[in-house]
mmCIF file of C-alpha atoms and ligand atoms in Angstrom:
data_model
loop_
_atom_site.group_PDB
_atom_site.id
_atom_site.type_symbol
_atom_site.label_atom_id
_atom_site.label_comp_id
_atom_site.label_asym_id
_atom_site.label_seq_id
_atom_site.Cartn_x
_atom_site.Cartn_y
_atom_site.Cartn_z
ATOM 1 C CA MET A 1 -4.942 4.614 -4.320
ATOM 2 C CA LEU A 2 -1.593 3.542 -5.291
ATOM 3 C CA THR A 3 -0.804 0.186 -6.791
ATOM 4 C CA THR A 4 2.066 -1.609 -8.517
ATOM 5 C CA PHE A 5 1.470 -2.315 -12.279
ATOM 6 C CA ARG A 6 3.007 -4.717 -14.736
ATOM 7 C CA PRO A 7 2.047 -5.175 -18.172
ATOM 8 C CA GLY A 8 2.884 -8.802 -18.524
ATOM 9 C CA TYR A 9 5.537 -11.443 -16.930
ATOM 10 C CA GLY A 10 8.981 -9.860 -17.035
ATOM 11 C CA PRO A 11 11.938 -8.447 -14.725
ATOM 12 C CA PRO A 12 11.228 -5.956 -11.775
ATOM 13 C CA GLU A 13 12.226 -3.207 -14.260
ATOM 14 C CA HIS A 14 8.829 -3.558 -15.842
ATOM 15 C CA LEU A 15 7.066 -2.803 -12.697
ATOM 16 C CA GLU A 16 5.424 0.841 -12.429
ATOM 17 C CA ILE A 17 3.523 2.248 -9.570
ATOM 18 C CA ARG A 18 0.311 3.599 -10.571
ATOM 19 C CA GLU A 19 -2.922 5.314 -9.363
ATOM 20 C CA ALA A 20 -6.147 3.166 -9.544
ATOM 21 C CA PRO A 21 -9.591 3.519 -8.357
ATOM 22 C CA VAL A 22 -10.176 1.674 -4.820
ATOM 23 C CA PRO A 23 -11.992 -1.559 -6.001
ATOM 24 C CA ASP A 24 -15.633 -2.021 -5.307
ATOM 25 C CA VAL A 25 -16.764 -4.961 -3.263
ATOM 26 C CA SER A 26 -19.174 -7.657 -4.799
ATOM 27 C CA ALA A 27 -21.555 -9.394 -2.546
ATOM 28 C CA ASP A 28 -19.159 -12.048 -1.392
ATOM 29 C CA GLU A 29 -15.916 -9.920 -1.082
ATOM 30 C CA ILE A 30 -14.041 -8.188 1.469
ATOM 31 C CA LEU A 31 -12.132 -4.750 0.971
ATOM 32 C CA VAL A 32 -9.018 -4.708 2.837
ATOM 33 C CA ARG A 33 -6.859 -1.328 3.371
ATOM 34 C CA VAL A 34 -3.515 -3.071 2.850
ATOM 35 C CA HIS A 35 -0.661 -1.773 5.570
ATOM 36 C CA ALA A 36 1.881 -4.421 4.886
ATOM 37 C CA SER A 37 2.821 -6.993 2.285
ATOM 38 C CA SER A 38 6.048 -8.890 1.754
ATOM 39 C CA VAL A 39 8.009 -9.232 -1.302
ATOM 40 C CA ASN A 40 9.054 -12.992 -1.390
ATOM 41 C CA ARG A 41 10.544 -15.651 -3.811
ATOM 42 C CA THR A 42 7.008 -16.428 -4.827
ATOM 43 C CA ASP A 43 6.502 -12.970 -6.068
ATOM 44 C CA SER A 44 9.445 -13.268 -7.976
ATOM 45 C CA GLY A 45 8.202 -16.401 -9.670
ATOM 46 C CA VAL A 46 4.774 -14.781 -10.260
ATOM 47 C CA GLN A 47 6.223 -11.883 -11.675
ATOM 48 C CA ARG A 48 8.748 -13.266 -14.146
ATOM 49 C CA GLY A 49 6.457 -16.218 -14.896
ATOM 50 C CA ARG A 50 8.972 -18.819 -14.096
ATOM 51 C CA PRO A 51 8.913 -21.684 -14.089
ATOM 52 C CA PHE A 52 6.781 -21.354 -17.188
ATOM 53 C CA ILE A 53 4.245 -23.761 -15.989
ATOM 54 C CA PHE A 54 3.526 -21.458 -13.195
ATOM 55 C CA ARG A 55 1.666 -19.245 -15.750
ATOM 56 C CA PHE A 56 -1.069 -21.646 -16.006
ATOM 57 C CA PHE A 57 -2.130 -21.204 -12.061
ATOM 58 C CA ALA A 58 -0.980 -17.296 -12.221
ATOM 59 C CA GLY A 59 -2.667 -16.334 -15.524
ATOM 60 C CA PHE A 60 -2.054 -17.241 -19.238
ATOM 61 C CA PRO A 61 -1.011 -15.365 -21.323
ATOM 62 C CA ARG A 62 -0.707 -12.447 -18.942
ATOM 63 C CA PRO A 63 -0.989 -12.608 -14.891
ATOM 64 C CA ARG A 64 -4.460 -12.663 -13.537
ATOM 65 C CA TYR A 65 -3.738 -9.589 -11.587
ATOM 66 C CA SER A 66 -1.920 -6.597 -12.954
ATOM 67 C CA ALA A 67 -0.648 -5.664 -9.525
ATOM 68 C CA THR A 68 2.228 -8.038 -8.004
ATOM 69 C CA GLY A 69 1.750 -9.381 -4.326
ATOM 70 C CA THR A 70 0.866 -12.694 -2.762
ATOM 71 C CA ASP A 71 0.297 -11.557 0.860
ATOM 72 C CA PHE A 72 -1.063 -8.951 2.819
ATOM 73 C CA ALA A 73 -1.802 -7.534 6.466
ATOM 74 C CA GLY A 74 -4.271 -4.721 6.915
ATOM 75 C CA VAL A 75 -7.898 -3.590 8.222
ATOM 76 C CA VAL A 76 -11.214 -4.696 6.911
ATOM 77 C CA GLU A 77 -12.532 -1.397 5.147
ATOM 78 C CA ALA A 78 -15.813 -2.879 3.950
ATOM 79 C CA VAL A 79 -17.694 -6.264 3.547
ATOM 80 C CA GLY A 80 -20.090 -7.380 0.754
ATOM 81 C CA ALA A 81 -23.677 -8.092 1.762
ATOM 82 C CA ASP A 82 -23.206 -11.975 1.911
ATOM 83 C CA VAL A 83 -20.247 -11.768 4.032
ATOM 84 C CA THR A 84 -20.723 -12.669 7.791
ATOM 85 C CA GLU A 85 -17.206 -13.881 8.726
ATOM 86 C CA PHE A 86 -15.555 -10.644 8.921
ATOM 87 C CA SER A 87 -16.466 -7.059 10.014
ATOM 88 C CA PRO A 88 -15.083 -3.466 9.131
ATOM 89 C CA GLY A 89 -12.282 -2.486 11.265
ATOM 90 C CA GLU A 90 -10.849 -6.130 11.792
ATOM 91 C CA ARG A 91 -7.178 -6.757 11.388
ATOM 92 C CA VAL A 92 -6.544 -9.285 8.809
ATOM 93 C CA TYR A 93 -3.869 -10.989 7.053
ATOM 94 C CA GLY A 94 -3.656 -13.454 4.267
ATOM 95 C CA PHE A 95 -1.854 -15.190 1.243
ATOM 96 C CA ASP A 96 -2.347 -17.032 -2.205
ATOM 97 C CA ASP A 97 0.705 -18.585 -3.560
ATOM 98 C CA THR A 98 -0.498 -17.866 -7.318
ATOM 99 C CA GLY A 99 -0.928 -14.185 -6.614
ATOM 100 C CA LEU A 100 -3.456 -11.783 -5.095
ATOM 101 C CA GLY A 101 -2.489 -8.397 -6.502
ATOM 102 C CA THR A 102 -1.868 -7.089 -2.918
ATOM 103 C CA HIS A 103 1.100 -4.626 -3.549
ATOM 104 C CA ALA A 104 -1.550 -2.205 -3.512
ATOM 105 C CA GLN A 105 -3.076 0.145 -0.949
ATOM 106 C CA TYR A 106 -6.535 -1.419 -1.272
ATOM 107 C CA VAL A 107 -7.550 -5.050 -2.270
ATOM 108 C CA ALA A 108 -10.914 -6.816 -2.857
ATOM 109 C CA LEU A 109 -10.819 -10.406 -1.839
ATOM 110 C CA THR A 110 -13.120 -13.365 -2.605
ATOM 111 C CA ARG A 111 -14.301 -16.021 -0.236
ATOM 112 C CA ARG A 112 -11.733 -18.363 -1.832
ATOM 113 C CA THR A 113 -8.748 -16.380 -0.337
ATOM 114 C CA SER A 114 -7.307 -17.468 2.801
ATOM 115 C CA VAL A 115 -7.958 -14.543 5.438
ATOM 116 C CA LEU A 116 -7.261 -14.898 8.886
ATOM 117 C CA ARG A 117 -7.358 -12.463 11.939
ATOM 118 C CA ILE A 118 -3.988 -10.966 13.072
ATOM 119 C CA PRO A 119 -3.112 -12.141 16.846
ATOM 120 C CA GLU A 120 -3.517 -8.852 19.034
ATOM 121 C CA SER A 121 0.191 -8.848 19.779
ATOM 122 C CA LEU A 122 1.504 -8.855 16.264
ATOM 123 C CA THR A 123 2.100 -5.832 14.075
ATOM 124 C CA PHE A 124 1.062 -5.749 10.269
ATOM 125 C CA ALA A 125 4.692 -6.474 9.131
ATOM 126 C CA GLU A 126 4.949 -9.540 11.812
ATOM 127 C CA ALA A 127 1.834 -10.782 10.125
ATOM 128 C CA VAL A 128 2.960 -10.973 6.637
ATOM 129 C CA GLY A 129 6.140 -12.879 8.167
ATOM 130 C CA LEU A 130 3.842 -15.703 9.040
ATOM 131 C CA THR A 131 2.637 -16.280 5.490
ATOM 132 C CA GLU A 132 4.900 -17.396 2.417
ATOM 133 C CA GLY A 133 8.006 -19.005 4.027
ATOM 134 C CA ALA A 134 5.851 -20.479 6.628
ATOM 135 C CA PHE A 135 3.243 -22.064 4.247
ATOM 136 C CA TYR A 136 6.076 -23.911 2.226
ATOM 137 C CA ALA A 137 7.832 -24.953 5.527
ATOM 138 C CA VAL A 138 4.761 -26.513 7.026
ATOM 139 C CA ASN A 139 4.129 -28.467 3.730
ATOM 140 C CA PHE A 140 7.834 -29.702 3.709
ATOM 141 C CA VAL A 141 8.064 -30.643 7.268
ATOM 142 C CA ASN A 142 4.533 -32.505 7.207
ATOM 143 C CA LYS A 143 5.906 -34.798 4.209
ATOM 144 C CA VAL A 144 7.993 -36.300 6.944
ATOM 145 C CA ASP A 145 7.315 -38.222 10.101
ATOM 146 C CA ALA A 146 9.429 -36.421 12.556
ATOM 147 C CA GLY A 147 9.023 -35.740 16.320
ATOM 148 C CA PRO A 148 10.750 -35.954 19.790
ATOM 149 C CA GLY A 149 14.068 -38.091 19.298
ATOM 150 C CA SER A 150 14.149 -37.111 15.642
ATOM 151 C CA ARG A 151 17.358 -35.302 14.107
ATOM 152 C CA ILE A 152 17.126 -32.940 11.192
ATOM 153 C CA LEU A 153 19.540 -30.961 9.331
ATOM 154 C CA VAL A 154 17.957 -27.763 7.845
ATOM 155 C CA ILE A 155 20.195 -26.394 5.129
ATOM 156 C CA GLY A 156 19.506 -22.477 4.663
ATOM 157 C CA GLY A 157 18.346 -21.955 8.232
ATOM 158 C CA THR A 158 18.249 -17.909 7.425
ATOM 159 C CA GLY A 159 15.848 -18.000 4.355
ATOM 160 C CA ALA A 160 11.873 -17.545 4.684
ATOM 161 C CA ILE A 161 11.407 -21.296 4.456
ATOM 162 C CA GLY A 162 14.196 -22.410 6.520
ATOM 163 C CA SER A 163 13.743 -19.916 9.455
ATOM 164 C CA SER A 164 10.364 -21.065 9.522
ATOM 165 C CA ALA A 165 11.013 -24.808 9.285
ATOM 166 C CA ILE A 166 13.603 -24.862 12.346
ATOM 167 C CA GLN A 167 10.921 -23.412 14.231
ATOM 168 C CA ILE A 168 7.972 -25.726 13.453
ATOM 169 C CA LEU A 169 10.271 -28.527 13.945
ATOM 170 C CA VAL A 170 11.635 -27.478 17.227
ATOM 171 C CA SER A 171 8.034 -26.823 18.220
ATOM 172 C CA ARG A 172 7.512 -30.718 17.512
ATOM 173 C CA GLY A 173 10.430 -31.675 19.907
ATOM 174 C CA VAL A 174 12.945 -32.329 16.978
ATOM 175 C CA HIS A 175 16.462 -31.789 17.367
ATOM 176 C CA VAL A 176 17.666 -29.392 14.561
ATOM 177 C CA ASP A 177 21.022 -28.480 13.364
ATOM 178 C CA ALA A 178 21.226 -25.953 10.701
ATOM 179 C CA VAL A 179 23.471 -24.623 7.804
ATOM 180 C CA ALA A 180 23.358 -20.623 7.615
ATOM 181 C CA PRO A 181 25.834 -17.735 6.860
ATOM 182 C CA VAL A 182 28.164 -17.636 9.960
ATOM 183 C CA GLU A 183 27.184 -13.975 10.693
ATOM 184 C CA HIS A 184 23.747 -15.006 11.231
ATOM 185 C CA ALA A 185 24.539 -18.110 13.428
ATOM 186 C CA ASP A 186 23.145 -16.408 16.462
ATOM 187 C CA LEU A 187 19.786 -15.593 14.963
ATOM 188 C CA VAL A 188 19.494 -19.154 13.520
ATOM 189 C CA ARG A 189 20.408 -20.539 17.264
ATOM 190 C CA SER A 190 17.716 -18.125 18.635
ATOM 191 C CA LEU A 191 15.013 -20.060 16.571
ATOM 192 C CA GLY A 192 16.072 -23.040 18.233
ATOM 193 C CA ALA A 193 18.846 -24.607 16.097
ATOM 194 C CA THR A 194 21.212 -26.549 18.417
ATOM 195 C CA MET A 195 24.329 -26.593 16.174
ATOM 196 C CA VAL A 196 25.108 -24.081 13.263
ATOM 197 C CA PHE A 197 27.401 -24.999 10.343
ATOM 198 C CA ASP A 198 29.014 -22.198 8.301
ATOM 199 C CA ALA A 199 27.358 -22.285 4.903
ATOM 200 C CA GLY A 200 30.782 -21.428 3.147
ATOM 201 C CA GLY A 201 32.169 -24.931 4.457
ATOM 202 C CA THR A 202 31.278 -28.530 4.185
ATOM 203 C CA ASP A 203 31.249 -29.524 8.066
ATOM 204 C CA HIS A 204 27.724 -30.316 7.835
ATOM 205 C CA LEU A 205 28.298 -33.361 5.203
ATOM 206 C CA VAL A 206 30.722 -35.146 7.471
ATOM 207 C CA GLY A 207 28.795 -35.639 10.811
ATOM 208 C CA THR A 208 29.368 -38.880 12.884
ATOM 209 C CA ARG A 209 25.553 -39.144 14.081
ATOM 210 C CA PRO A 210 23.285 -39.303 11.140
ATOM 211 C CA TYR A 211 20.345 -37.205 10.659
ATOM 212 C CA ASP A 212 16.838 -38.734 9.760
ATOM 213 C CA VAL A 213 16.028 -35.833 7.469
ATOM 214 C CA VAL A 214 18.217 -33.717 5.661
ATOM 215 C CA PHE A 215 15.987 -30.651 4.356
ATOM 216 C CA ASP A 216 17.608 -28.109 2.155
ATOM 217 C CA ALA A 217 15.421 -25.028 2.395
ATOM 218 C CA VAL A 218 17.651 -22.935 -0.135
ATOM 219 C CA GLY A 219 18.044 -25.784 -2.837
ATOM 220 C CA LYS A 220 21.733 -25.435 -2.847
ATOM 221 C CA SER A 221 22.608 -29.201 -2.375
ATOM 222 C CA ARG A 222 22.187 -32.505 -3.857
ATOM 223 C CA PHE A 223 20.916 -35.578 -2.693
ATOM 224 C CA SER A 224 24.289 -37.326 -3.743
ATOM 225 C CA ASP A 225 26.009 -34.905 -1.412
ATOM 226 C CA CYS A 226 23.684 -35.326 1.846
ATOM 227 C CA ARG A 227 23.315 -39.233 1.455
ATOM 228 C CA ALA A 228 26.457 -39.720 3.687
ATOM 229 C CA VAL A 229 24.835 -38.047 6.685
ATOM 230 C CA LEU A 230 21.691 -39.705 6.374
ATOM 231 C CA THR A 231 20.345 -42.707 8.263
ATOM 232 C CA GLU A 232 19.395 -46.027 6.254
ATOM 233 C CA GLU A 233 15.813 -45.022 6.708
ATOM 234 C CA GLY A 234 16.382 -41.102 6.180
ATOM 235 C CA ALA A 235 14.808 -38.716 3.942
ATOM 236 C CA TYR A 236 16.147 -35.908 1.778
ATOM 237 C CA LEU A 237 13.876 -32.803 0.849
ATOM 238 C CA SER A 238 14.790 -29.825 -1.166
ATOM 239 C CA SER A 239 12.680 -26.611 -1.923
ATOM 240 C CA GLU A 240 14.176 -26.685 -5.439
ATOM 241 C CA LEU A 241 14.006 -29.277 -8.467
ATOM 242 C CA GLY A 242 17.876 -29.729 -8.465
ATOM 243 C CA PRO A 243 19.971 -30.023 -11.611
ATOM 244 C CA ARG A 244 17.870 -31.105 -14.646
ATOM 245 C CA GLY A 245 14.764 -31.626 -12.164
ATOM 246 C CA GLU A 246 16.222 -34.609 -10.579
ATOM 247 C CA ASN A 247 14.559 -34.242 -7.250
ATOM 248 C CA LEU A 248 11.409 -35.028 -9.296
ATOM 249 C CA LEU A 249 12.627 -38.441 -10.546
ATOM 250 C CA LEU A 250 14.754 -39.336 -7.360
ATOM 251 C CA PRO A 251 11.727 -40.168 -5.273
ATOM 252 C CA ALA A 252 10.738 -43.096 -7.537
ATOM 253 C CA VAL A 253 14.399 -44.134 -7.928
ATOM 254 C CA THR A 254 15.408 -44.206 -4.312
ATOM 255 C CA ARG A 255 12.194 -45.904 -3.151
ATOM 256 C CA ALA A 256 12.849 -48.662 -5.823
ATOM 257 C CA ARG A 257 16.601 -48.876 -4.733
ATOM 258 C CA GLY A 258 16.030 -48.831 -0.681
ATOM 259 C CA GLY A 259 18.184 -46.826 1.674
ATOM 260 C CA PRO A 260 17.684 -43.200 2.219
ATOM 261 C CA ARG A 261 14.872 -41.772 0.139
ATOM 262 C CA VAL A 262 14.203 -38.410 -1.660
ATOM 263 C CA THR A 263 10.666 -36.731 -1.177
ATOM 264 C CA PHE A 264 9.309 -33.785 -2.927
ATOM 265 C CA PRO A 265 5.856 -32.285 -1.784
ATOM 266 C CA ILE A 266 3.565 -30.485 -3.780
ATOM 267 C CA PRO A 267 2.343 -27.345 -1.396
ATOM 268 C CA ARG A 268 -1.322 -27.321 -0.771
ATOM 269 C CA ASP A 269 -3.840 -26.242 1.959
ATOM 270 C CA VAL A 270 -2.915 -22.708 2.417
ATOM 271 C CA HIS A 271 -5.556 -21.881 4.806
ATOM 272 C CA GLY A 272 -4.882 -24.874 7.118
ATOM 273 C CA SER A 273 -0.980 -24.139 6.938
ATOM 274 C CA LEU A 274 -1.454 -20.427 7.914
ATOM 275 C CA ALA A 275 -3.814 -21.338 10.784
ATOM 276 C CA TYR A 276 -1.290 -23.991 12.043
ATOM 277 C CA VAL A 277 1.636 -21.321 11.922
ATOM 278 C CA ARG A 278 -0.959 -18.769 13.596
ATOM 279 C CA ARG A 279 -1.472 -21.183 16.444
ATOM 280 C CA LEU A 280 2.304 -21.647 17.122
ATOM 281 C CA ALA A 281 2.957 -17.846 16.962
ATOM 282 C CA GLN A 282 0.003 -17.393 19.595
ATOM 283 C CA ARG A 283 1.871 -19.936 21.810
ATOM 284 C CA GLY A 284 5.044 -18.055 21.381
ATOM 285 C CA GLN A 285 6.638 -21.055 19.506
ATOM 286 C CA PHE A 286 6.922 -19.213 16.071
ATOM 287 C CA ARG A 287 8.056 -15.442 15.271
ATOM 288 C CA ALA A 288 8.498 -13.571 12.074
ATOM 289 C CA VAL A 289 12.026 -13.006 11.184
ATOM 290 C CA ILE A 290 11.831 -9.602 9.565
ATOM 291 C CA ASP A 291 14.686 -8.335 7.140
ATOM 292 C CA ARG A 292 14.446 -5.072 5.400
ATOM 293 C CA THR A 293 11.305 -2.773 4.878
ATOM 294 C CA TYR A 294 10.843 -1.049 1.532
ATOM 295 C CA PRO A 295 8.186 1.816 0.942
ATOM 296 C CA LEU A 296 5.947 1.036 -1.985
ATOM 297 C CA ALA A 297 7.661 3.595 -4.174
ATOM 298 C CA ASP A 298 10.717 1.240 -3.916
ATOM 299 C CA VAL A 299 9.239 -2.088 -4.923
ATOM 300 C CA ARG A 300 11.690 -2.581 -7.768
ATOM 301 C CA LYS A 301 14.504 -2.536 -5.289
ATOM 302 C CA ALA A 302 12.559 -4.909 -3.108
ATOM 303 C CA PHE A 303 12.490 -7.372 -5.913
ATOM 304 C CA GLU A 304 15.986 -6.971 -6.842
ATOM 305 C CA TYR A 305 17.038 -7.581 -3.127
ATOM 306 C CA VAL A 306 14.673 -10.663 -2.874
ATOM 307 C CA GLU A 307 16.262 -11.763 -6.201
ATOM 308 C CA SER A 308 19.799 -11.407 -4.737
ATOM 309 C CA GLY A 309 19.101 -14.708 -2.680
ATOM 310 C CA GLN A 310 20.630 -12.950 0.433
ATOM 311 C CA LYS A 311 17.272 -11.940 2.331
ATOM 312 C CA ILE A 312 16.805 -13.161 5.876
ATOM 313 C CA GLY A 313 13.328 -14.293 6.360
ATOM 314 C CA THR A 314 10.728 -11.664 5.163
ATOM 315 C CA VAL A 315 11.264 -8.412 3.299
ATOM 316 C CA VAL A 316 8.358 -6.121 4.118
ATOM 317 C CA LEU A 317 6.666 -3.649 1.677
ATOM 318 C CA ASP A 318 5.195 -0.645 3.596
ATOM 319 C CA LEU A 319 1.854 0.432 2.215
ATOM 320 C CA GLU A 320 0.852 2.639 5.106
HETATM 321 N N1 LIG B 1 9.348 -25.650 -3.958
HETATM 322 C C1 LIG B 1 8.372 -24.774 -3.566
HETATM 323 O O1 LIG B 1 7.365 -24.648 -3.599
HETATM 324 C C2 LIG B 1 9.276 -23.417 -3.656
HETATM 325 C C3 LIG B 1 8.406 -22.214 -3.186
HETATM 326 C C4 LIG B 1 9.120 -20.947 -2.827
HETATM 327 C C5 LIG B 1 10.493 -20.805 -2.983
HETATM 328 N N2 LIG B 1 11.175 -21.980 -3.386
HETATM 329 C C6 LIG B 1 12.616 -21.932 -3.446
HETATM 330 O O2 LIG B 1 13.122 -22.147 -2.044
HETATM 331 C C7 LIG B 1 14.535 -21.445 -2.036
HETATM 332 C C8 LIG B 1 14.404 -20.780 -0.602
HETATM 333 O O3 LIG B 1 13.373 -19.667 -0.663
HETATM 334 P P1 LIG B 1 13.166 -18.540 0.592
HETATM 335 O O4 LIG B 1 12.258 -17.724 0.385
HETATM 336 O O5 LIG B 1 13.372 -19.363 1.794
HETATM 337 O O6 LIG B 1 14.946 -18.233 0.412
HETATM 338 P P2 LIG B 1 15.519 -16.712 0.784
HETATM 339 O O7 LIG B 1 14.778 -16.175 2.028
HETATM 340 O O8 LIG B 1 15.716 -15.848 -0.237
HETATM 341 O O9 LIG B 1 16.728 -17.230 1.727
HETATM 342 C C9 LIG B 1 18.099 -16.862 1.140
HETATM 343 C C10 LIG B 1 18.890 -17.187 2.415
HETATM 344 O O10 LIG B 1 19.764 -18.493 2.281
HETATM 345 C C11 LIG B 1 21.108 -18.127 2.501
HETATM 346 N N3 LIG B 1 21.886 -19.104 1.935
HETATM 347 C C12 LIG B 1 22.354 -19.094 0.445
HETATM 348 N N4 LIG B 1 23.112 -20.001 0.145
HETATM 349 C C13 LIG B 1 22.915 -20.961 1.259
HETATM 350 C C14 LIG B 1 23.818 -22.210 1.635
HETATM 351 N N5 LIG B 1 24.476 -22.798 0.605
HETATM 352 N N6 LIG B 1 23.588 -22.662 2.872
HETATM 353 C C15 LIG B 1 22.895 -21.991 3.756
HETATM 354 N N7 LIG B 1 22.214 -21.028 3.479
HETATM 355 C C16 LIG B 1 22.357 -20.486 2.351
HETATM 356 C C17 LIG B 1 21.153 -16.866 2.052
HETATM 357 O O11 LIG B 1 22.527 -16.372 2.633
HETATM 358 P P3 LIG B 1 23.564 -15.506 2.026
HETATM 359 O O12 LIG B 1 23.241 -13.994 2.343
HETATM 360 O O13 LIG B 1 24.720 -15.851 2.626
HETATM 361 O O14 LIG B 1 23.495 -15.924 0.515
HETATM 362 C C18 LIG B 1 19.802 -16.181 2.423
HETATM 363 O O15 LIG B 1 19.801 -15.634 3.833
HETATM 364 C C19 LIG B 1 14.433 -20.662 -3.260
HETATM 365 O O16 LIG B 1 15.393 -21.284 -3.952
HETATM 366 C C20 LIG B 1 13.139 -20.517 -3.857
HETATM 367 O O17 LIG B 1 13.111 -20.577 -5.228
HETATM 368 C C21 LIG B 1 10.554 -23.213 -3.473
#
């Protein structure tokens, strides 16, 4: 089988494609023939080992998996003697934010891995569009109490996290406005955003009706920029730590000071989050936003594109 190979943490230029034996399955594992995976911002972090602390989860001093890849969609090829949940031939997908080595044509997965059945109507590419960004989006939006009547501004409506967050919030009856590159305003409106502000401007920071939540899904703003468009009880969330890690300190500072607060979630419960998004997809309330598809041979190019910060939703790696 073909697989990516990396000698250690480093830039995408260090990635190679190699031939390797198809893994054996032990009693509690399933073997999956991977048809699609994504290349996402988490892959980039796991590949580079950045931030450094991430290496304690992804493997120290070297990555736990020699292959890159955090998600997969494929077909169960074989199951170990103790596995009763899955059978050969079933279409499955899954994710792990610390890496799974799924940029490979076959992968052996233990019971600890979050594995779900692909809804019948979805392709393999669409299934990997329900993983990484959606997982973080669920964790972020669950950190705030928002439902019908709430108003939320999502900065970065075209990203994997932002495009997922808009759909999840809209499914909960929330009024969502978004900030996105002007050329993708129609896409972002089609996900359920009411008003789309141009990412190149500052109109979103001068609104007259304040928001209950500002969620910066691309980590490009600061709380100090967004405070003016938040209600007194409002909350600011960002998917990035901010300058000098301020988004880790500001939750305590803003709680003590009163007024709009900053909150920063630690993402958890991969399986519960994926299952939640799968239910939304089955109800027609969530769809994968798919950008480019790269063949495995072009995996470096896929990483480079993801690291450009310009992707729209999910970049797919084709492993057919
Ligand atoms: N905290 C966590 O646990 C966690 C986990 C994963 C990722 N992250 C971080 O979250 C961020 C988003 O990840 P992602 O995968 O969703 O990103 P992504 O898919 O790479 O999204 C990038 C998109 O955002 C747009 N964009 C860039 N600057 C913008 C701005 N100022 N306003 C509005 N839109 C803008 C880009 O458009 P253009 O083409 O115009 O640039 C592009 O379409 C990354 O910084 C990533 O490192 C955090």
